[in-house]
CSV table of C-alpha atoms in Angstrom, one decimal:
chain,number,residue,atom,x,y,z
X,1208,MET,CA,2.5,17.9,19.2
X,1209,ALA,CA,0.6,20.2,21.7
X,1210,LYS,CA,4.1,20.5,23.6
X,1211,GLN,CA,5.7,21.6,20.4
X,1212,LEU,CA,3.2,24.2,19.9
X,1213,PHE,CA,3.4,25.5,23.3
X,1214,LEU,CA,7.2,25.9,23.0
X,1215,PHE,CA,6.8,27.6,19.7
X,1216,LEU,CA,4.4,30.2,21.0
X,1217,LEU,CA,6.7,30.7,24.0
X,1218,LEU,CA,9.6,31.5,21.6
X,1219,ILE,CA,7.5,34.0,19.8
X,1220,LEU,CA,6.6,35.6,23.1
X,1221,ILE,CA,10.1,35.7,24.2
X,1222,LEU,CA,11.4,37.2,20.9
X,1223,SER,CA,8.8,39.8,20.9
X,1224,SER,CA,9.6,41.1,24.4
X,1225,PHE,CA,13.3,41.8,23.6
X,1226,ALA,CA,14.5,45.5,22.6
X,1227,SER,CA,16.7,46.1,19.7
X,1228,SER,CA,20.0,46.4,21.5
X,1229,GLN,CA,22.8,44.0,20.7
X,1230,GLU,CA,22.8,42.4,24.3
X,1231,LYS,CA,19.2,41.8,24.2
X,1232,ALA,CA,19.5,40.4,20.5
X,1233,SER,CA,22.3,38.1,21.5
X,1234,LYS,CA,20.0,36.8,24.7
X,1235,ALA,CA,17.2,36.4,22.2
X,1236,ASN,CA,19.5,34.3,20.0
X,1237,SER,CA,20.6,32.2,22.8
X,1238,TYR,CA,17.1,31.5,23.9
X,1239,TYR,CA,16.0,30.5,20.3
X,1240,HIS,CA,19.0,28.0,20.0
X,1241,VAL,CA,18.0,26.7,23.5
X,1242,LEU,CA,14.4,26.1,22.6
X,1243,LYS,CA,15.3,24.8,19.4
X,1244,GLY,CA,17.6,22.3,21.0
X,1245,ALA,CA,14.8,21.2,23.4
X,1246,LEU,CA,12.3,20.6,20.5
X,1247,LEU,CA,15.0,18.6,18.7
X,1248,ARG,CA,16.1,16.7,21.9
X,1249,ALA,CA,12.2,15.9,22.4
X,1250,GLU,CA,12.0,14.5,18.8
X,1251,GLY,CA,15.2,12.5,19.4
X,1252,GLN,CA,17.3,14.2,17.2
X,1253,PHE,CA,20.2,14.4,19.6
X,1254,GLU,CA,22.9,15.4,17.6
X,1255,LYS,CA,21.1,18.5,16.0
X,1256,ALA,CA,20.0,19.4,19.7
X,1257,GLU,CA,23.5,19.3,20.8
X,1258,SER,CA,24.4,21.7,18.0
X,1259,GLU,CA,21.7,24.3,18.9
X,1260,TYR,CA,22.8,24.1,22.7
X,1261,LEU,CA,26.4,24.8,21.8
X,1262,LYS,CA,25.5,27.8,19.6
X,1263,ALA,CA,23.6,29.1,22.4
X,1264,ILE,CA,26.5,29.0,25.0
X,1265,PRO,CA,28.7,31.9,23.9
X,1266,LEU,CA,25.5,34.3,23.4
X,1267,ILE,CA,24.7,34.6,27.0
X,1268,GLU,CA,26.8,35.8,30.1
X,1269,ASN,CA,25.7,33.0,32.5
X,1270,PRO,CA,25.1,29.6,30.4
X,1271,THR,CA,24.8,27.5,33.5
X,1272,ASP,CA,21.2,26.4,32.7
X,1273,ILE,CA,22.4,25.6,29.0
X,1274,TYR,CA,25.3,23.5,30.3
X,1275,SER,CA,23.2,21.4,32.7
X,1276,ALA,CA,20.7,20.9,29.9
X,1277,LEU,CA,23.5,19.9,27.6
X,1278,GLY,CA,24.9,17.6,30.3
X,1279,GLU,CA,21.2,15.8,30.5
X,1280,LEU,CA,21.3,15.5,26.5
X,1281,TYR,CA,24.9,13.8,26.7
X,1282,PHE,CA,23.5,11.7,29.6
X,1283,GLU,CA,20.7,10.4,27.2
X,1284,MET,CA,23.4,10.0,24.4
X,1285,TRP,CA,25.3,7.7,26.7
X,1286,LYS,CA,28.3,10.2,26.4
X,1287,TRP,CA,28.9,10.2,30.3
X,1288,GLU,CA,32.3,12.0,30.0
X,1289,LYS,CA,30.8,14.9,28.2
X,1290,SER,CA,27.7,14.7,30.3
X,1291,GLU,CA,30.2,15.1,33.2
X,1292,SER,CA,32.2,17.8,31.8
X,1293,ALA,CA,29.0,19.8,30.9
X,1294,ALA,CA,27.8,19.4,34.6
X,1295,LEU,CA,30.8,20.7,36.0
X,1296,LYS,CA,30.9,23.6,33.8
X,1297,ALA,CA,27.2,24.5,34.8
X,1298,LEU,CA,28.4,24.3,38.3
X,1299,ALA,CA,31.4,26.6,37.7
X,1300,PHE,CA,28.8,29.3,36.8
X,1301,ASN,CA,26.3,28.6,39.7
X,1302,SER,CA,27.4,25.9,42.3
X,1303,ASP,CA,23.5,25.6,43.1
X,1304,ASN,CA,22.2,24.5,39.9
X,1305,VAL,CA,20.1,21.7,40.9
X,1306,GLN,CA,19.9,20.1,37.3
X,1307,ALA,CA,23.8,19.9,37.2
X,1308,HIS,CA,24.0,18.0,40.6
X,1309,GLU,CA,21.4,15.7,39.3
X,1310,VAL,CA,23.3,15.0,36.0
X,1311,LEU,CA,26.3,14.2,38.1
X,1312,GLY,CA,24.5,12.0,40.1
X,1313,LYS,CA,23.0,10.0,37.4
X,1314,VAL,CA,26.3,9.9,35.5
X,1315,TYR,CA,28.2,8.4,38.6
X,1316,LEU,CA,25.4,5.8,39.2
X,1317,ALA,CA,25.6,4.7,35.5
X,1318,ARG,CA,29.5,4.6,36.0
X,1319,ALA,CA,28.9,2.6,39.1
X,1320,PHE,CA,26.9,0.0,37.4
X,1321,SER,CA,29.3,-0.2,34.4
X,1322,VAL,CA,32.3,-1.2,36.6
X,1323,ARG,CA,30.4,-3.3,39.2
X,1324,THR,CA,32.7,-6.0,38.9
X,1325,ASN,CA,35.3,-3.8,40.5
X,1326,LYS,CA,34.3,-3.2,44.2
X,1327,LYS,CA,36.6,-0.5,44.9
X,1328,LEU,CA,35.5,1.7,41.7
X,1329,THR,CA,31.8,0.9,42.2
X,1330,TYR,CA,32.0,2.0,45.9
X,1331,ASP,CA,33.9,5.4,44.8
X,1332,TYR,CA,31.3,6.0,42.0
X,1333,ASN,CA,28.5,5.5,44.4
X,1334,GLN,CA,30.0,7.6,47.0
X,1335,LYS,CA,30.3,10.7,44.3
X,1336,ALA,CA,26.7,9.9,43.4
X,1337,LYS,CA,25.5,10.2,47.0
X,1338,GLU,CA,27.5,13.4,47.4
X,1339,ALA,CA,25.7,14.8,44.3
X,1340,PHE,CA,22.1,13.8,45.3
X,1341,LEU,CA,22.9,15.1,48.7
X,1342,LYS,CA,23.4,18.4,47.3
X,1343,VAL,CA,20.1,18.3,45.5
X,1344,ALA,CA,18.3,17.2,48.7
X,1345,ALA,CA,20.0,20.2,50.5
X,1346,LEU,CA,18.9,22.7,47.9
X,1347,GLU,CA,15.3,21.2,47.3
X,1348,PRO,CA,14.2,19.5,50.4
X,1349,GLU,CA,11.1,18.3,49.0
X,1350,ASN,CA,12.8,16.6,45.8
X,1351,GLU,CA,11.2,13.1,46.1
X,1352,GLU,CA,13.5,11.6,43.4
X,1353,ALA,CA,16.6,12.8,45.0
X,1354,HIS,CA,15.7,11.0,48.3
X,1355,PHE,CA,14.8,7.9,46.2
X,1356,SER,CA,18.1,7.9,44.6
X,1357,LEU,CA,20.0,8.6,48.0
X,1358,ALA,CA,18.1,5.4,49.4
X,1359,ARG,CA,19.1,3.2,46.6
X,1360,ILE,CA,22.8,4.4,46.7
X,1361,CYS,CA,22.7,3.7,50.4
X,1362,LEU,CA,21.6,0.1,49.9
X,1363,SER,CA,24.5,-0.5,47.2
X,1364,LEU,CA,26.8,1.0,50.0
X,1365,SER,CA,25.4,-1.4,52.6
X,1366,GLN,CA,23.9,1.5,54.6
X,1367,GLN,CA,20.6,0.1,55.3
X,1368,GLU,CA,19.8,2.3,58.3
X,1369,GLU,CA,20.4,5.3,56.3
X,1370,ALA,CA,18.4,4.1,53.4
X,1371,GLU,CA,15.6,3.8,55.5
X,1372,LYS,CA,15.8,7.3,56.6
X,1373,TYR,CA,15.6,8.4,53.1
X,1374,TYR,CA,12.6,6.1,52.1
X,1375,LEU,CA,10.8,7.3,55.2
X,1376,ARG,CA,11.5,11.1,54.0
X,1377,CYS,CA,10.0,9.9,50.5
X,1378,THR,CA,6.7,8.9,52.4
X,1379,GLU,CA,6.5,12.3,54.1
X,1380,ILE,CA,7.1,14.3,50.8
X,1381,ASN,CA,4.4,12.3,49.1
X,1382,PRO,CA,2.1,10.4,51.3
X,1383,PHE,CA,-0.1,9.8,48.5
X,1384,SER,CA,2.4,7.5,46.5
X,1385,ASP,CA,2.5,3.9,46.9
X,1386,ALA,CA,6.3,3.8,45.8
X,1387,GLY,CA,7.7,5.3,48.9
X,1388,PHE,CA,5.8,3.1,51.3
X,1389,LEU,CA,6.4,0.1,49.2
X,1390,ASN,CA,10.3,0.5,49.3
X,1391,LEU,CA,10.2,1.6,53.0
X,1392,GLY,CA,8.4,-1.8,53.8
X,1393,GLU,CA,10.4,-4.0,51.7
X,1394,LEU,CA,13.6,-2.8,53.3
X,1395,GLN,CA,12.0,-3.0,56.8
X,1396,LEU,CA,11.2,-6.6,56.1
X,1397,GLU,CA,14.7,-7.4,54.9
X,1398,ARG,CA,16.0,-5.9,58.3
X,1399,GLY,CA,13.6,-8.0,60.2
X,1400,LYS,CA,11.5,-5.1,61.4
X,1401,LEU,CA,8.3,-6.8,60.8
X,1402,GLU,CA,5.8,-4.6,62.6
X,1403,GLU,CA,7.0,-1.6,60.8
X,1404,ALA,CA,7.1,-3.6,57.3
X,1405,GLN,CA,3.4,-4.6,58.0
X,1406,LYS,CA,2.3,-1.1,58.7
X,1407,ASN,CA,4.1,0.4,55.4
X,1408,LEU,CA,3.1,-2.2,53.2
X,1409,SER,CA,-0.5,-2.2,54.3
X,1410,THR,CA,-0.4,1.6,53.4
X,1411,ALA,CA,1.1,0.9,50.1
X,1412,LEU,CA,-1.7,-1.3,49.3
X,1413,SER,CA,-4.4,1.0,50.6
X,1414,ILE,CA,-3.0,3.7,48.1
X,1415,SER,CA,-2.8,1.2,45.1
X,1416,SER,CA,-4.9,-2.0,45.5
X,1417,ARG,CA,-3.4,-3.4,42.4
X,1418,ASN,CA,0.1,-3.4,43.5
X,1419,TYR,CA,1.6,-6.9,42.5
X,1420,LYS,CA,4.8,-6.6,44.6
X,1421,GLY,CA,2.8,-5.1,47.7
X,1422,TYR,CA,0.8,-8.3,47.8
X,1423,LEU,CA,4.0,-10.5,47.5
X,1424,LEU,CA,5.8,-8.5,50.4
X,1425,LEU,CA,2.9,-8.1,52.6
X,1426,GLY,CA,2.1,-11.8,52.2
X,1427,LYS,CA,5.7,-12.6,53.1
X,1428,THR,CA,5.5,-10.3,56.3
X,1429,TYR,CA,2.4,-12.1,57.5
X,1430,GLU,CA,4.0,-15.7,57.0
X,1431,MET,CA,7.3,-14.5,58.8
X,1432,LYS,CA,5.0,-13.2,61.7
X,1433,ASN,CA,3.0,-16.5,61.6
X,1434,LEU,CA,-0.2,-14.6,60.6
X,1435,TRP,CA,-1.5,-17.5,58.5
X,1436,GLU,CA,-5.3,-16.2,58.5
X,1437,GLN,CA,-4.4,-12.7,57.5
X,1438,ALA,CA,-1.9,-14.2,54.8
X,1439,ALA,CA,-4.7,-16.4,53.4
X,1440,SER,CA,-7.2,-13.5,53.5
X,1441,LEU,CA,-4.5,-11.2,51.6
X,1442,TYR,CA,-3.9,-13.9,49.0
X,1443,GLU,CA,-7.6,-14.4,48.3
X,1444,ASN,CA,-7.8,-10.5,47.9
X,1445,SER,CA,-4.8,-10.5,45.5
X,1446,LEU,CA,-6.5,-13.1,43.2
X,1447,GLU,CA,-9.4,-10.6,42.4
X,1448,TYR,CA,-6.8,-8.4,40.7
X,1449,PHE,CA,-4.4,-11.1,39.5
X,1450,PRO,CA,-6.8,-14.1,38.7
X,1451,GLN,CA,-5.0,-17.5,37.7
X,1452,ASN,CA,-1.6,-15.9,39.2
X,1453,THR,CA,0.3,-19.3,40.1
X,1454,HIS,CA,2.5,-17.6,42.6
X,1455,PHE,CA,-0.5,-16.2,44.8
X,1456,LEU,CA,-2.4,-19.5,44.1
X,1457,ASN,CA,0.7,-21.5,45.4
X,1458,ARG,CA,1.0,-19.1,48.5
X,1459,LEU,CA,-3.0,-19.6,49.2
X,1460,GLY,CA,-2.6,-23.5,48.8
X,1461,PHE,CA,0.3,-23.4,51.2
X,1462,THR,CA,-1.3,-21.1,54.0
X,1463,LEU,CA,-4.2,-23.2,53.8
X,1464,TYR,CA,-2.1,-26.2,54.5
X,1465,VAL,CA,-0.6,-24.6,57.5
X,1466,LEU,CA,-4.1,-23.8,58.8
X,1467,LYS,CA,-5.1,-27.5,58.1
X,1468,LYS,CA,-7.7,-26.5,55.8
X,1469,TYR,CA,-6.7,-29.4,53.4
X,1470,GLU,CA,-9.7,-29.7,51.5
X,1471,ARG,CA,-9.7,-26.1,50.4
X,1472,ALA,CA,-6.0,-26.2,50.0
X,1473,LEU,CA,-6.1,-29.1,47.5
X,1474,SER,CA,-9.0,-27.3,45.5
X,1475,VAL,CA,-6.6,-24.3,45.3
X,1476,LEU,CA,-3.6,-26.3,44.3
X,1477,GLU,CA,-5.8,-28.0,41.3
X,1478,GLU,CA,-6.2,-24.4,40.0
X,1479,VAL,CA,-2.6,-24.1,39.8
X,1480,PHE,CA,-2.3,-27.6,38.1
X,1481,ARG,CA,-4.8,-26.4,35.4
X,1482,VAL,CA,-2.2,-23.5,34.5
X,1483,GLU,CA,0.9,-25.2,35.4
X,1484,PRO,CA,0.6,-29.0,35.4
X,1485,ASP,CA,4.0,-29.7,36.8
X,1486,SER,CA,4.2,-26.8,39.3
X,1487,PRO,CA,7.2,-27.7,41.7
X,1488,GLN,CA,5.7,-25.6,44.5
X,1489,ALA,CA,1.9,-27.0,44.1
X,1490,LEU,CA,3.3,-30.7,43.9
X,1491,LEU,CA,5.3,-30.1,47.2
X,1492,THR,CA,2.4,-28.6,49.1
X,1493,LYS,CA,0.1,-31.3,48.0
X,1494,ALA,CA,2.8,-34.1,48.9
X,1495,LYS,CA,2.8,-32.6,52.5
X,1496,ILE,CA,-1.2,-32.5,52.7
X,1497,LEU,CA,-1.2,-36.1,51.7
X,1498,HIS,CA,1.3,-37.0,54.4
X,1499,GLU,CA,-0.8,-35.1,57.0
X,1500,THR,CA,-3.8,-36.9,56.0
X,1501,LYS,CA,-2.1,-40.4,56.0
X,1502,ALA,CA,-2.1,-41.0,52.2
X,1503,ASP,CA,1.5,-41.8,52.4
X,1504,GLU,CA,1.6,-43.9,49.4
X,1505,GLU,CA,0.3,-41.2,46.9
X,1506,ALA,CA,2.4,-38.7,49.1
X,1507,GLU,CA,5.5,-40.6,48.1
X,1508,ARG,CA,4.4,-41.0,44.5
X,1509,ILE,CA,4.1,-37.2,44.2
X,1510,TYR,CA,7.5,-36.7,45.8
X,1511,HIS,CA,9.0,-39.0,43.2
X,1512,LEU,CA,7.4,-37.1,40.5
X,1513,LEU,CA,8.5,-33.6,41.8
X,1514,ILE,CA,12.0,-34.9,42.0
X,1515,GLU,CA,11.9,-36.1,38.6
X,1516,VAL,CA,10.6,-32.9,37.4
X,1517,ASP,CA,13.1,-30.8,39.3
X,1518,LYS,CA,16.0,-33.0,40.8
X,1519,ASP,CA,17.8,-29.9,42.2
X,1520,ASN,CA,14.8,-28.6,44.1
X,1521,LEU,CA,16.6,-28.4,47.5
X,1522,GLU,CA,13.3,-27.6,49.4
X,1523,ALA,CA,11.5,-30.7,47.8
X,1524,LEU,CA,14.6,-32.9,48.7
X,1525,LEU,CA,14.7,-31.7,52.1
X,1526,SER,CA,11.1,-32.3,52.5
X,1527,PHE,CA,11.2,-35.7,51.2
X,1528,ALA,CA,13.9,-36.4,53.7
X,1529,PHE,CA,11.7,-35.3,56.5
X,1530,PHE,CA,8.9,-37.5,55.0
X,1531,LEU,CA,11.2,-40.6,55.0
X,1532,GLU,CA,12.4,-40.0,58.6
X,1533,ASP,CA,8.7,-39.6,59.8
X,1534,LYS,CA,8.1,-43.0,58.2
X,1535,ARG,CA,11.1,-44.4,59.9
X,1536,ASP,CA,12.8,-45.2,56.5
X,1537,VAL,CA,16.3,-44.3,57.6
X,1538,LYS,CA,17.9,-46.1,54.8
X,1539,GLY,CA,15.9,-44.0,52.3
X,1540,ALA,CA,16.7,-40.7,54.2
X,1541,ILE,CA,20.4,-41.0,54.3
X,1542,PRO,CA,21.2,-40.7,50.7
X,1543,ILE,CA,18.9,-37.7,50.4
X,1544,TYR,CA,20.7,-35.8,53.0
X,1545,GLU,CA,24.0,-36.9,51.4
X,1546,GLY,CA,22.8,-35.7,48.0
X,1547,LEU,CA,21.7,-32.3,49.7
X,1548,LEU,CA,25.5,-31.8,51.1
X,1549,LYS,CA,26.7,-32.2,47.5
X,1550,LYS,CA,24.0,-30.2,45.7
X,1551,ASP,CA,23.5,-27.4,48.2
X,1552,THR,CA,26.9,-25.7,47.5
X,1553,ASP,CA,25.7,-22.3,48.5
X,1554,ALA,CA,24.3,-23.5,51.7
X,1555,PRO,CA,25.0,-21.2,54.8
X,1556,ALA,CA,27.0,-22.9,57.6
X,1557,GLU,CA,23.9,-23.6,59.9
X,1558,ARG,CA,22.4,-25.6,57.0
X,1559,VAL,CA,25.5,-27.5,56.3
X,1560,PHE,CA,25.6,-28.3,60.1
X,1561,PHE,CA,21.9,-29.5,59.9
X,1562,TYR,CA,22.6,-31.9,57.1
X,1563,ASN,CA,25.7,-33.3,58.9
X,1564,PHE,CA,23.6,-33.5,62.3
X,1565,ARG,CA,20.8,-35.3,60.5
X,1566,LEU,CA,23.4,-37.9,58.9
X,1567,GLY,CA,24.8,-38.4,62.3
X,1568,ILE,CA,21.8,-39.3,63.9
X,1569,LEU,CA,20.5,-41.5,61.1
X,1570,HIS,CA,23.8,-43.4,60.8
X,1571,GLU,CA,23.8,-44.1,64.7
X,1572,ARG,CA,20.2,-45.3,64.2
X,1573,GLN,CA,21.5,-47.8,61.8
X,1574,LYS,CA,24.3,-48.7,64.2
X,1575,ARG,CA,26.8,-47.3,61.9
X,1576,TYR,CA,28.9,-45.5,64.6
X,1577,ILE,CA,31.9,-44.9,62.7
X,1578,GLN,CA,30.0,-42.8,60.0
X,1579,ALA,CA,27.9,-41.4,62.8
X,1580,GLU,CA,30.8,-40.1,64.6
X,1581,ARG,CA,32.3,-38.4,61.5
X,1582,TYR,CA,29.1,-36.5,60.7
X,1583,LEU,CA,28.6,-35.5,64.4
X,1584,ARG,CA,32.2,-34.3,64.7
X,1585,LYS,CA,31.7,-32.3,61.5
X,1586,SER,CA,28.5,-30.8,62.9
X,1587,ILE,CA,30.1,-29.7,66.2
X,1588,GLU,CA,33.2,-28.2,64.0
X,1589,LEU,CA,30.7,-26.2,62.2
X,1590,ASN,CA,28.9,-25.1,65.4
X,1591,PRO,CA,30.7,-25.6,68.6
X,1592,GLN,CA,28.0,-24.0,70.4
X,1593,SER,CA,25.3,-26.8,69.4
X,1594,ALA,CA,24.3,-28.2,72.8
X,1595,GLU,CA,22.3,-30.9,71.0
X,1596,ALA,CA,25.2,-32.1,68.9
X,1597,LEU,CA,27.6,-32.2,71.8
X,1598,ASN,CA,25.1,-34.2,73.9
X,1599,TYR,CA,24.3,-36.7,71.0
X,1600,LEU,CA,28.0,-37.5,70.5
X,1601,GLY,CA,28.8,-37.7,73.9
X,1602,TYR,CA,25.8,-40.0,74.7
X,1603,MET,CA,26.6,-42.4,71.7
X,1604,LEU,CA,30.2,-42.6,72.7
X,1605,ALA,CA,29.2,-43.4,76.2
X,1606,GLU,CA,26.5,-45.9,75.3
X,1607,ASN,CA,28.9,-47.9,73.1
X,1608,ASP,CA,31.9,-47.7,75.6
X,1609,ARG,CA,34.0,-45.7,73.4
X,1610,LYS,CA,36.2,-42.6,74.4
X,1611,ILE,CA,34.0,-42.4,77.7
X,1612,GLU,CA,36.3,-39.6,79.4
X,1613,GLU,CA,35.9,-37.4,76.2
X,1614,ALA,CA,32.0,-38.2,76.2
X,1615,VAL,CA,31.7,-36.7,79.7
X,1616,GLU,CA,33.6,-33.6,78.7
X,1617,LEU,CA,31.2,-33.3,75.5
X,1618,ILE,CA,28.2,-33.6,77.7
X,1619,LYS,CA,29.5,-31.2,80.4
X,1620,LYS,CA,29.9,-28.6,77.5
X,1621,ALA,CA,26.4,-29.4,76.4
X,1622,LEU,CA,25.1,-28.7,80.1
X,1623,SER,CA,27.3,-25.6,80.1
X,1624,LEU,CA,25.2,-24.3,77.3
X,1625,ASP,CA,21.8,-25.6,78.6
X,1626,GLN,CA,22.0,-26.1,82.5
X,1627,GLU,CA,18.5,-27.4,83.1
X,1628,ASN,CA,18.1,-29.7,80.2
X,1629,GLY,CA,17.0,-33.1,81.8
X,1630,ALA,CA,18.1,-35.3,78.7
X,1631,TYR,CA,21.7,-33.9,79.1
X,1632,LEU,CA,21.6,-34.6,82.9
X,1633,ASP,CA,20.8,-38.0,82.2
X,1634,SER,CA,23.5,-38.4,79.6
X,1635,LEU,CA,26.0,-37.2,81.8
X,1636,GLY,CA,24.8,-39.6,84.7
X,1637,TRP,CA,25.0,-42.4,82.3
X,1638,ALA,CA,28.5,-41.5,81.0
X,1639,TYR,CA,29.5,-41.5,84.8
X,1640,PHE,CA,27.9,-45.1,85.1
X,1641,LYS,CA,29.9,-46.2,82.3
X,1642,LEU,CA,33.0,-45.2,84.0
X,1643,ARG,CA,31.7,-46.8,87.2
X,1644,ASP,CA,31.7,-43.4,89.2
X,1645,TYR,CA,28.3,-44.3,90.6
X,1646,ASP,CA,28.3,-41.6,93.0
X,1647,GLN,CA,28.4,-39.1,90.3
X,1648,ALA,CA,25.9,-41.1,88.0
X,1649,GLU,CA,23.4,-41.2,90.9
X,1650,LEU,CA,23.7,-37.4,91.4
X,1651,TYR,CA,23.1,-36.5,87.8
X,1652,LEU,CA,20.4,-39.2,87.0
X,1653,LYS,CA,18.4,-38.1,90.1
X,1654,LYS,CA,18.6,-34.4,88.8
X,1655,ALA,CA,17.4,-35.7,85.4
X,1656,ILE,CA,14.4,-37.5,86.9
X,1657,GLN,CA,13.4,-34.4,88.7
X,1658,LYS,CA,13.1,-32.8,85.3
X,1659,LEU,CA,11.6,-35.5,83.4
X,1660,GLN,CA,9.8,-37.9,85.8
X,1661,ASP,CA,8.0,-39.9,83.1
X,1662,ASP,CA,11.0,-40.3,80.9
X,1663,PRO,CA,11.4,-44.3,80.2
X,1664,VAL,CA,15.1,-44.0,79.3
X,1665,ILE,CA,16.1,-42.2,82.6
X,1666,ASN,CA,14.0,-44.5,84.6
X,1667,ASP,CA,15.6,-47.5,82.9
X,1668,HIS,CA,19.0,-46.0,83.6
X,1669,LEU,CA,18.3,-45.4,87.4
X,1670,GLY,CA,17.1,-49.1,87.4
X,1671,ASP,CA,20.6,-50.4,86.0
X,1672,LEU,CA,22.3,-48.2,88.5
X,1673,TYR,CA,20.5,-49.3,91.7
X,1674,PHE,CA,20.8,-52.9,90.4
X,1675,GLN,CA,24.7,-52.3,90.0
X,1676,ILE,CA,25.1,-51.0,93.7
X,1677,LYS,CA,22.9,-53.8,95.1
X,1678,GLN,CA,19.7,-51.6,95.8
X,1679,LYS,CA,17.4,-54.1,93.9
X,1680,GLU,CA,14.0,-52.8,95.3
X,1681,LYS,CA,14.8,-49.3,93.9
X,1682,ALA,CA,16.1,-50.9,90.8
X,1683,VAL,CA,12.8,-52.9,90.1
X,1684,ARG,CA,10.7,-49.7,90.9
X,1685,TYR,CA,12.4,-47.7,88.2
X,1686,TRP,CA,12.4,-50.5,85.8
X,1687,ARG,CA,8.7,-50.9,86.3
X,1688,LYS,CA,8.1,-47.0,85.8
X,1689,ALA,CA,10.1,-47.4,82.6
X,1690,LEU,CA,7.6,-50.1,81.4
X,1691,GLU,CA,4.6,-47.9,82.5
X,1692,THR,CA,6.1,-45.1,80.4
X,1693,ASN,CA,6.3,-46.9,77.3
X,1694,ILE,CA,10.1,-47.8,76.9
X,1695,GLU,CA,10.7,-49.1,73.4
X,1696,ASP,CA,12.4,-52.4,74.4
X,1697,LYS,CA,9.9,-53.6,76.7
X,1698,GLU,CA,11.2,-57.6,76.8
X,1699,ARG,CA,14.7,-56.3,77.7
X,1700,VAL,CA,13.5,-54.5,80.6
X,1701,LYS,CA,11.2,-57.3,81.6
X,1702,LYS,CA,14.1,-59.7,81.6
X,1703,LYS,CA,16.0,-57.3,83.9
X,1704,ILE,CA,13.0,-57.2,86.5
X,1705,GLU,CA,13.0,-61.1,86.4
X,1706,ARG,CA,16.7,-61.4,87.0
X,1707,ALA,CA,16.4,-58.9,89.9
X,1708,THR,CA,13.6,-60.7,91.6
X,1709,LYS,CA,14.6,-64.2,91.0
X,1710,LYS,CA,15.3,-65.8,94.4
């Protein structure tokens, strides 16, 4: 109401200042219609406002401002074609009309969104919107909204570096607004620029301590930097402003779990359960804590409950698979990983590689070598540069006297990727032993033992090698070292020593 009164008084003032000449009367009438149109627009009477603006246009020599106001009106009415036309007419009278460029930018952004399923059209409209807002920024370098719009458009165009530049400019234009720092920090976080993200997100929170998204993003930054104490402190602070917020309670519970503050973590998780009894994240964290504190029976019960509540929770399934592996329940872990391969349809190649690699290892432990080989070959197909997978397959083939020449080549490739790896040197030495190339076997096994002197398997392999080439004293020495370093199958090694020392 106050705004309407102000506009009315302004109208009286303008009208009273005009002389009686025909030209001035025409201008006065034009201003009258413009102001009346503005009042009607403010009241939401768009059609009547449009009529007043149209009446004003022929009454003035340069109607650029009226056309740009009309363009704004049409945009509010969702009449984008008319809005664009009005803005272009405004620019025909004055190419530096900021409002008209802003209208064009908004129209092109709206059109880009409306055709978002068509990549070509979306790109073209975003480019046109960018050109419009670049003009606004050039005419008004301190126009914060124009720089915000440019940043968002650049993100749509996958121009992240340029977007970051515009968000940075927003913080310079208005250093007292949290929005610029928040958006800048979020983008830097996405780009992996964690130090800069931490600085700008902290600034955003110092400006507005009740910024929910600020806590969310800064907490994520701390976690990515493994600054768990700072993350826990931040989540504690967030709960002062957002009490009983299950997201922040869950993050606090998880950070306390990472910090091994299990009692406090369980207390926080109980707060989550009071609000959300079946919270998947809280159940998962609790299961992990119980496993760490050796309460495996209860941990397994919670894993089953969690998967029953949310059978497609990939994070929970993967954590359960780790839990079962840790318990040496290979039979139980295999179907979990097989299920993940089927369920995780959007998984990136590195995650599919991981599932296949784990399945290869687990099947090998079950002595199901055909299945193991299939999964290991698939993992190498997905990541030919995985030295670990190359070595694992090569060693398995050699150990089972299958495709030993190929095994040598696989292990050699693993060593080319990680030349100082003692385990890979042992694998190659063992593969040569299987080929009865004892000189090469000794060369690589001796290199391996220099890297890993207390490895029981390498000592066992050297014992076998020296026994084979009739150096029984050396063989016994290495076998005894294998026993001292806790080789798994002690009885097998003891029998070898007995055979070698038998007269």
